[in-house]
Amino acid sequence: SAVISQKPSRDICQRGTSLTIQCQVDSQVTMMFWYRQQPGQSLTLIATANQGSEATYESGFVIDKFPISRPNLTFSTLTVSNMSPEDSSIYLCSVKAMGTAYEQYFGPGTRLTVT
Amino acid sequence: RKEVEQDPGPFNVPEGATVAFNCTYSNSASQSFFWYRQDCRKEPKLLMSVYSSGNEDGRFTAQLNRASQYISLLIRDSKLSDSATYLCVVNRLDTGRRALTFGSGTRLQVQP
C-alpha cells in the first residue's frame, strides 16, 4: 500500500484564520479524498480531489470554505478557511489503492483545534 | 436513517472469546464492503474487504448478506491487541464516485 504523510500533524488556530493541510503520497495514485472526523464521530467525506480539475464536493461542503488543490498525482492540499470552533476536527486524506476498485488507505490525519 | 448503521458498543469481552459485530446498510446500490479498524487517535486501517461468498483472514471472518443488507465481522480467540473501534464501510456505484461511506463504529475492549 502507498505511504501517505500529512502536514501539519496538529495545529491550534484562532477563529477567523485559515489553515492549509498537505497530503503527500509516495507513489502516483488515481484518486485522493479528504475526510473529516469530528470528536467522537465517524468519518465524513468532504470532497474528492481531482487532478487537473476542480474538486468534487459532498453535500454540506463548499469550495469557498474548503478549497482543495491537486496539482499532480502524488500531492493534494485542503484549506480550512475562516475557521470557527466548529471546524475543530481531524482531517484525513485517503487514496484509492492501485489495482483495486475501491479500497482506500488513509494518512495519519491532521488534528485541528480552533479557539 | 443513516446509510450505514452499527451498534456503537462497547463490547467488553475476555481474552480468548469470540465476538461478532453486525452492520446494516440502507442503499441496495452499495457494491463494495469493508471492515476498517481504528485505534484511539489513529487513522482507520483496512482490516478486510467483504466478499459475497464470505471470506476469512486468520481469526477474522467477514460475511455479507445482500438480501438483508447486512455485513458481519467475527473475531475468534480475541487478543488484547484487538481492542479498537471497528468501522463498517460501504461504497456505492450509483453516484459514479469511488468514495466510501463509514458507519459510526463499534468499540471493542478485550480484557485480560
PDB file of C-alpha atoms in Angstrom:
ATOM      1  CA  SER A   1       0.000   0.000   0.000  1.00  0.00           C
ATOM      2  CA  ALA A   2       1.039   3.619  -0.518  1.00  0.00           C
ATOM      3  CA  VAL A   3       2.776   5.567   2.222  1.00  0.00           C
ATOM      4  CA  ILE A   4       0.826   8.720   2.967  1.00  0.00           C
ATOM      5  CA  SER A   5       2.036  11.668   5.000  1.00  0.00           C
ATOM      6  CA  GLN A   6       0.195  14.760   6.158  1.00  0.00           C
ATOM      7  CA  LYS A   7       1.439  18.088   7.398  1.00  0.00           C
ATOM      8  CA  PRO A   8       0.910  19.514   9.917  1.00  0.00           C
ATOM      9  CA  SER A   9       0.071  16.643  12.239  1.00  0.00           C
ATOM     10  CA  ARG A  10      -1.730  19.042  14.542  1.00  0.00           C
ATOM     11  CA  ASP A  11      -2.353  22.738  14.945  1.00  0.00           C
ATOM     12  CA  ILE A  12      -4.163  25.174  17.175  1.00  0.00           C
ATOM     13  CA  CYS A  13      -5.585  28.105  15.253  1.00  0.00           C
ATOM     14  CA  GLN A  14      -7.519  31.223  16.038  1.00  0.00           C
ATOM     15  CA  ARG A  15     -11.029  31.867  14.887  1.00  0.00           C
ATOM     16  CA  GLY A  16     -11.191  33.610  11.512  1.00  0.00           C
ATOM     17  CA  THR A  17      -7.844  32.340  10.221  1.00  0.00           C
ATOM     18  CA  SER A  18      -7.164  29.680   7.592  1.00  0.00           C
ATOM     19  CA  LEU A  19      -5.035  26.552   7.634  1.00  0.00           C
ATOM     20  CA  THR A  20      -3.711  24.570   4.688  1.00  0.00           C
ATOM     21  CA  ILE A  21      -3.148  20.863   5.177  1.00  0.00           C
ATOM     22  CA  GLN A  22      -0.820  18.971   2.858  1.00  0.00           C
ATOM     23  CA  CYS A  23      -1.093  15.347   1.809  1.00  0.00           C
ATOM     24  CA  GLN A  24       1.850  13.624   0.113  1.00  0.00           C
ATOM     25  CA  VAL A  25       1.847  10.093  -1.289  1.00  0.00           C
ATOM     26  CA  ASP A  26       4.989   8.133  -2.119  1.00  0.00           C
ATOM     27  CA  SER A  27       3.572   6.842  -5.403  1.00  0.00           C
ATOM     28  CA  GLN A  28       1.187   8.023  -8.068  1.00  0.00           C
ATOM     29  CA  VAL A  29      -2.442   7.375  -7.250  1.00  0.00           C
ATOM     30  CA  THR A  30      -5.518   7.930  -9.337  1.00  0.00           C
ATOM     31  CA  MET A  31      -7.847   9.152  -6.640  1.00  0.00           C
ATOM     32  CA  MET A  32      -7.418  11.181  -3.486  1.00  0.00           C
ATOM     33  CA  PHE A  33     -10.076  12.113  -0.960  1.00  0.00           C
ATOM     34  CA  TRP A  34     -10.427  14.386   2.037  1.00  0.00           C
ATOM     35  CA  TYR A  35     -12.428  13.326   5.092  1.00  0.00           C
ATOM     36  CA  ARG A  36     -13.306  14.931   8.380  1.00  0.00           C
ATOM     37  CA  GLN A  37     -13.719  13.144  11.693  1.00  0.00           C
ATOM     38  CA  GLN A  38     -15.279  15.274  14.389  1.00  0.00           C
ATOM     39  CA  PRO A  39     -14.771  14.354  18.041  1.00  0.00           C
ATOM     40  CA  GLY A  40     -16.465  11.074  18.860  1.00  0.00           C
ATOM     41  CA  GLN A  41     -17.843  10.727  15.339  1.00  0.00           C
ATOM     42  CA  SER A  42     -17.075   8.625  12.318  1.00  0.00           C
ATOM     43  CA  LEU A  43     -15.573   9.850   9.075  1.00  0.00           C
ATOM     44  CA  THR A  44     -17.429  12.140   6.704  1.00  0.00           C
ATOM     45  CA  LEU A  45     -16.279  12.707   3.153  1.00  0.00           C
ATOM     46  CA  ILE A  46     -15.583  16.349   2.334  1.00  0.00           C
ATOM     47  CA  ALA A  47     -14.546  16.051  -1.302  1.00  0.00           C
ATOM     48  CA  THR A  48     -12.755  14.092  -3.973  1.00  0.00           C
ATOM     49  CA  ALA A  49      -9.570  15.817  -5.099  1.00  0.00           C
ATOM     50  CA  ASN A  50      -9.339  15.635  -8.882  1.00  0.00           C
ATOM     51  CA  GLN A  51      -6.019  16.073 -10.598  1.00  0.00           C
ATOM     52  CA  GLY A  52      -6.117  18.962 -13.030  1.00  0.00           C
ATOM     53  CA  SER A  53      -9.696  19.976 -12.329  1.00  0.00           C
ATOM     54  CA  GLU A  54     -11.920  21.279  -9.569  1.00  0.00           C
ATOM     55  CA  ALA A  55     -12.631  19.032  -6.609  1.00  0.00           C
ATOM     56  CA  THR A  56     -15.981  17.290  -6.273  1.00  0.00           C
ATOM     57  CA  TYR A  57     -17.648  18.328  -3.023  1.00  0.00           C
ATOM     58  CA  GLU A  58     -20.167  16.398  -0.967  1.00  0.00           C
ATOM     59  CA  SER A  59     -23.423  17.845   0.231  1.00  0.00           C
ATOM     60  CA  GLY A  60     -22.805  20.316   3.018  1.00  0.00           C
ATOM     61  CA  PHE A  61     -19.276  21.225   1.954  1.00  0.00           C
ATOM     62  CA  VAL A  62     -18.402  24.131  -0.350  1.00  0.00           C
ATOM     63  CA  ILE A  63     -15.325  25.237  -2.191  1.00  0.00           C
ATOM     64  CA  ASP A  64     -15.174  28.650  -0.527  1.00  0.00           C
ATOM     65  CA  LYS A  65     -14.862  27.016   2.887  1.00  0.00           C
ATOM     66  CA  PHE A  66     -12.697  24.046   1.901  1.00  0.00           C
ATOM     67  CA  PRO A  67     -10.666  24.874  -1.208  1.00  0.00           C
ATOM     68  CA  ILE A  68      -8.708  21.895  -2.478  1.00  0.00           C
ATOM     69  CA  SER A  69      -5.802  21.675  -4.861  1.00  0.00           C
ATOM     70  CA  ARG A  70      -4.298  18.652  -6.560  1.00  0.00           C
ATOM     71  CA  PRO A  71      -1.514  19.741  -8.868  1.00  0.00           C
ATOM     72  CA  ASN A  72      -0.210  16.230  -9.580  1.00  0.00           C
ATOM     73  CA  LEU A  73      -0.807  12.553  -8.870  1.00  0.00           C
ATOM     74  CA  THR A  74       1.041  12.463  -5.545  1.00  0.00           C
ATOM     75  CA  PHE A  75       0.048  15.668  -3.742  1.00  0.00           C
ATOM     76  CA  SER A  76      -3.042  17.497  -2.563  1.00  0.00           C
ATOM     77  CA  THR A  77      -3.907  20.294  -0.174  1.00  0.00           C
ATOM     78  CA  LEU A  78      -7.036  21.102   1.772  1.00  0.00           C
ATOM     79  CA  THR A  79      -7.560  24.576   3.192  1.00  0.00           C
ATOM     80  CA  VAL A  80      -9.945  25.191   6.050  1.00  0.00           C
ATOM     81  CA  SER A  81     -10.948  28.839   5.605  1.00  0.00           C
ATOM     82  CA  ASN A  82     -12.283  31.413   8.034  1.00  0.00           C
ATOM     83  CA  MET A  83     -12.199  28.878  10.824  1.00  0.00           C
ATOM     84  CA  SER A  84     -14.628  28.653  13.713  1.00  0.00           C
ATOM     85  CA  PRO A  85     -14.565  26.331  16.737  1.00  0.00           C
ATOM     86  CA  GLU A  86     -16.985  24.026  14.892  1.00  0.00           C
ATOM     87  CA  ASP A  87     -14.169  23.242  12.459  1.00  0.00           C
ATOM     88  CA  SER A  88     -12.182  21.590  15.237  1.00  0.00           C
ATOM     89  CA  SER A  89     -11.749  18.099  13.921  1.00  0.00           C
ATOM     90  CA  ILE A  90      -9.329  15.570  12.488  1.00  0.00           C
ATOM     91  CA  TYR A  91      -8.832  15.973   8.762  1.00  0.00           C
ATOM     92  CA  LEU A  92      -7.659  12.902   6.863  1.00  0.00           C
ATOM     93  CA  CYS A  93      -6.626  12.366   3.296  1.00  0.00           C
ATOM     94  CA  SER A  94      -7.007   8.989   1.679  1.00  0.00           C
ATOM     95  CA  VAL A  95      -6.015   7.387  -1.589  1.00  0.00           C
ATOM     96  CA  LYS A  96      -7.519   4.630  -3.636  1.00  0.00           C
ATOM     97  CA  ALA A  97      -5.201   1.674  -3.691  1.00  0.00           C
ATOM     98  CA  MET A  98      -3.644   0.895  -7.048  1.00  0.00           C
ATOM     99  CA  GLY A  99      -5.011  -2.206  -8.681  1.00  0.00           C
ATOM    100  CA  THR A 100      -8.171  -2.271  -6.592  1.00  0.00           C
ATOM    101  CA  ALA A 101     -11.602  -0.911  -7.253  1.00  0.00           C
ATOM    102  CA  TYR A 102     -12.448   0.790  -4.002  1.00  0.00           C
ATOM    103  CA  GLU A 103     -10.060   0.001  -1.170  1.00  0.00           C
ATOM    104  CA  GLN A 104      -8.634   3.141   0.362  1.00  0.00           C
ATOM    105  CA  TYR A 105      -5.707   3.905   2.622  1.00  0.00           C
ATOM    106  CA  PHE A 106      -5.533   6.834   4.979  1.00  0.00           C
ATOM    107  CA  GLY A 107      -2.937   9.326   6.010  1.00  0.00           C
ATOM    108  CA  PRO A 108      -2.244   9.834   9.716  1.00  0.00           C
ATOM    109  CA  GLY A 109      -4.555  12.829   9.927  1.00  0.00           C
ATOM    110  CA  THR A 110      -4.258  16.454  10.992  1.00  0.00           C
ATOM    111  CA  ARG A 111      -5.743  17.316  14.363  1.00  0.00           C
ATOM    112  CA  LEU A 112      -7.100  20.856  14.230  1.00  0.00           C
ATOM    113  CA  THR A 113      -8.268  22.845  17.223  1.00  0.00           C
ATOM    114  CA  VAL A 114      -9.852  26.245  16.669  1.00  0.00           C
ATOM    115  CA  THR A 115     -10.013  28.597  19.621  1.00  0.00           C
TER     116      THR A 115
ATOM    117  CA  ARG B   1     -31.919   6.837   8.677  1.00  0.00           C
ATOM    118  CA  LYS B   2     -28.146   6.549   8.493  1.00  0.00           C
ATOM    119  CA  GLU B   3     -26.743   4.952   5.379  1.00  0.00           C
ATOM    120  CA  VAL B   4     -24.584   2.586   7.434  1.00  0.00           C
ATOM    121  CA  GLU B   5     -25.614   1.598  10.955  1.00  0.00           C
ATOM    122  CA  GLN B   6     -23.652  -0.149  13.645  1.00  0.00           C
ATOM    123  CA  ASP B   7     -24.126  -0.895  17.307  1.00  0.00           C
ATOM    124  CA  PRO B   8     -21.675   1.518  18.992  1.00  0.00           C
ATOM    125  CA  GLY B   9     -20.952  -0.897  21.829  1.00  0.00           C
ATOM    126  CA  PRO B  10     -18.732  -1.055  23.742  1.00  0.00           C
ATOM    127  CA  PHE B  11     -18.336  -4.794  23.596  1.00  0.00           C
ATOM    128  CA  ASN B  12     -16.330  -5.888  26.604  1.00  0.00           C
ATOM    129  CA  VAL B  13     -15.050  -9.439  26.174  1.00  0.00           C
ATOM    130  CA  PRO B  14     -12.381 -11.564  27.883  1.00  0.00           C
ATOM    131  CA  GLU B  15      -9.285 -12.691  26.058  1.00  0.00           C
ATOM    132  CA  GLY B  16      -9.955 -15.792  24.005  1.00  0.00           C
ATOM    133  CA  ALA B  17     -13.623 -15.021  23.474  1.00  0.00           C
ATOM    134  CA  THR B  18     -15.406 -14.970  20.142  1.00  0.00           C
ATOM    135  CA  VAL B  19     -17.205 -11.744  19.315  1.00  0.00           C
ATOM    136  CA  ALA B  20     -19.380 -10.758  16.376  1.00  0.00           C
ATOM    137  CA  PHE B  21     -20.350  -7.352  15.027  1.00  0.00           C
ATOM    138  CA  ASN B  22     -23.174  -6.634  12.627  1.00  0.00           C
ATOM    139  CA  CYS B  23     -23.734  -3.700  10.360  1.00  0.00           C
ATOM    140  CA  THR B  24     -26.677  -2.783   8.147  1.00  0.00           C
ATOM    141  CA  TYR B  25     -26.696  -0.580   5.092  1.00  0.00           C
ATOM    142  CA  SER B  26     -29.686   1.155   3.614  1.00  0.00           C
ATOM    143  CA  ASN B  27     -28.813   1.573  -0.035  1.00  0.00           C
ATOM    144  CA  SER B  28     -29.201  -1.510  -2.193  1.00  0.00           C
ATOM    145  CA  ALA B  29     -26.881   0.089  -4.757  1.00  0.00           C
ATOM    146  CA  SER B  30     -23.955  -0.499  -2.416  1.00  0.00           C
ATOM    147  CA  GLN B  31     -21.396  -2.598  -4.215  1.00  0.00           C
ATOM    148  CA  SER B  32     -18.252  -2.908  -2.130  1.00  0.00           C
ATOM    149  CA  PHE B  33     -17.926  -3.557   1.563  1.00  0.00           C
ATOM    150  CA  PHE B  34     -15.092  -3.312   4.041  1.00  0.00           C
ATOM    151  CA  TRP B  35     -14.195  -3.500   7.670  1.00  0.00           C
ATOM    152  CA  TYR B  36     -11.710  -0.928   8.915  1.00  0.00           C
ATOM    153  CA  ARG B  37     -10.089  -0.829  12.296  1.00  0.00           C
ATOM    154  CA  GLN B  38      -9.370   2.445  14.083  1.00  0.00           C
ATOM    155  CA  ASP B  39      -7.232   2.658  17.179  1.00  0.00           C
ATOM    156  CA  CYS B  40      -7.602   5.591  19.535  1.00  0.00           C
ATOM    157  CA  ARG B  41      -6.204   8.791  17.984  1.00  0.00           C
ATOM    158  CA  LYS B  42      -5.055   6.953  14.864  1.00  0.00           C
ATOM    159  CA  GLU B  43      -6.236   6.799  11.276  1.00  0.00           C
ATOM    160  CA  PRO B  44      -8.532   3.988  10.087  1.00  0.00           C
ATOM    161  CA  LYS B  45      -6.729   0.970   8.674  1.00  0.00           C
ATOM    162  CA  LEU B  46      -8.222  -1.529   6.284  1.00  0.00           C
ATOM    163  CA  LEU B  47      -8.881  -4.788   8.078  1.00  0.00           C
ATOM    164  CA  MET B  48     -10.505  -6.729   5.271  1.00  0.00           C
ATOM    165  CA  SER B  49     -12.757  -6.478   2.281  1.00  0.00           C
ATOM    166  CA  VAL B  50     -16.039  -8.367   2.437  1.00  0.00           C
ATOM    167  CA  TYR B  51     -16.958 -10.630  -0.444  1.00  0.00           C
ATOM    168  CA  SER B  52     -20.335 -12.084  -1.319  1.00  0.00           C
ATOM    169  CA  SER B  53     -19.175 -15.622  -0.621  1.00  0.00           C
ATOM    170  CA  GLY B  54     -17.744 -14.640   2.748  1.00  0.00           C
ATOM    171  CA  ASN B  55     -14.053 -14.555   3.487  1.00  0.00           C
ATOM    172  CA  GLU B  56     -11.646 -15.338   6.246  1.00  0.00           C
ATOM    173  CA  ASP B  57      -8.310 -13.871   7.266  1.00  0.00           C
ATOM    174  CA  GLY B  58      -6.800 -15.695  10.198  1.00  0.00           C
ATOM    175  CA  ARG B  59      -9.028 -15.143  13.218  1.00  0.00           C
ATOM    176  CA  PHE B  60     -11.315 -12.771  11.308  1.00  0.00           C
ATOM    177  CA  THR B  61     -14.305 -13.836   9.230  1.00  0.00           C
ATOM    178  CA  ALA B  62     -16.489 -11.453   7.255  1.00  0.00           C
ATOM    179  CA  GLN B  63     -19.910 -12.249   5.825  1.00  0.00           C
ATOM    180  CA  LEU B  64     -22.217 -10.342   3.503  1.00  0.00           C
ATOM    181  CA  ASN B  65     -25.941 -10.848   3.156  1.00  0.00           C
ATOM    182  CA  ARG B  66     -27.141  -8.763   0.224  1.00  0.00           C
ATOM    183  CA  ALA B  67     -30.770  -9.788   0.567  1.00  0.00           C
ATOM    184  CA  SER B  68     -30.923  -8.492   4.127  1.00  0.00           C
ATOM    185  CA  GLN B  69     -28.360  -5.771   3.527  1.00  0.00           C
ATOM    186  CA  TYR B  70     -26.130  -6.593   6.409  1.00  0.00           C
ATOM    187  CA  ILE B  71     -22.468  -7.329   6.948  1.00  0.00           C
ATOM    188  CA  SER B  72     -20.869  -9.139   9.834  1.00  0.00           C
ATOM    189  CA  LEU B  73     -17.415  -9.494  11.319  1.00  0.00           C
ATOM    190  CA  LEU B  74     -16.487 -12.408  13.564  1.00  0.00           C
ATOM    191  CA  ILE B  75     -13.336 -12.329  15.653  1.00  0.00           C
ATOM    192  CA  ARG B  76     -12.227 -15.618  17.190  1.00  0.00           C
ATOM    193  CA  ASP B  77      -9.799 -16.074  20.065  1.00  0.00           C
ATOM    194  CA  SER B  78      -9.783 -12.358  20.898  1.00  0.00           C
ATOM    195  CA  LYS B  79      -6.465 -10.775  21.813  1.00  0.00           C
ATOM    196  CA  LEU B  80      -5.836  -7.691  23.904  1.00  0.00           C
ATOM    197  CA  SER B  81      -4.471  -6.080  20.750  1.00  0.00           C
ATOM    198  CA  ASP B  82      -7.870  -6.444  19.067  1.00  0.00           C
ATOM    199  CA  SER B  83      -9.184  -3.634  21.274  1.00  0.00           C
ATOM    200  CA  ALA B  84     -10.176  -0.891  18.853  1.00  0.00           C
ATOM    201  CA  THR B  85     -13.154   0.603  17.048  1.00  0.00           C
ATOM    202  CA  TYR B  86     -14.327  -1.399  14.045  1.00  0.00           C
ATOM    203  CA  LEU B  87     -15.821   0.604  11.206  1.00  0.00           C
ATOM    204  CA  CYS B  88     -18.231  -0.852   8.688  1.00  0.00           C
ATOM    205  CA  VAL B  89     -17.721   0.790   5.304  1.00  0.00           C
ATOM    206  CA  VAL B  90     -19.622   0.632   2.029  1.00  0.00           C
ATOM    207  CA  ASN B  91     -19.188   2.074  -1.415  1.00  0.00           C
ATOM    208  CA  ARG B  92     -21.955   2.999  -3.814  1.00  0.00           C
ATOM    209  CA  LEU B  93     -21.617   2.920  -7.571  1.00  0.00           C
ATOM    210  CA  ASP B  94     -24.746   4.825  -8.470  1.00  0.00           C
ATOM    211  CA  THR B  95     -23.206   8.204  -7.847  1.00  0.00           C
ATOM    212  CA  GLY B  96     -20.226   7.344 -10.044  1.00  0.00           C
ATOM    213  CA  ARG B  97     -17.930   8.094  -7.142  1.00  0.00           C
ATOM    214  CA  ARG B  98     -15.416   5.837  -5.551  1.00  0.00           C
ATOM    215  CA  ALA B  99     -15.687   7.382  -2.117  1.00  0.00           C
ATOM    216  CA  LEU B 100     -16.635   5.423   0.956  1.00  0.00           C
ATOM    217  CA  THR B 101     -19.426   5.803   3.485  1.00  0.00           C
ATOM    218  CA  PHE B 102     -18.472   4.955   7.049  1.00  0.00           C
ATOM    219  CA  GLY B 103     -20.568   3.635   9.879  1.00  0.00           C
ATOM    220  CA  SER B 104     -20.087   5.221  13.266  1.00  0.00           C
ATOM    221  CA  GLY B 105     -18.087   2.246  14.507  1.00  0.00           C
ATOM    222  CA  THR B 106     -18.339  -0.476  17.136  1.00  0.00           C
ATOM    223  CA  ARG B 107     -15.951  -0.266  20.029  1.00  0.00           C
ATOM    224  CA  LEU B 108     -14.337  -3.490  21.252  1.00  0.00           C
ATOM    225  CA  GLN B 109     -12.495  -3.797  24.539  1.00  0.00           C
ATOM    226  CA  VAL B 110     -10.759  -7.107  25.159  1.00  0.00           C
ATOM    227  CA  GLN B 111      -9.955  -7.637  28.817  1.00  0.00           C
ATOM    228  CA  PRO B 112      -7.297  -9.839  30.399  1.00  0.00           C
TER     229      PRO B 112
END
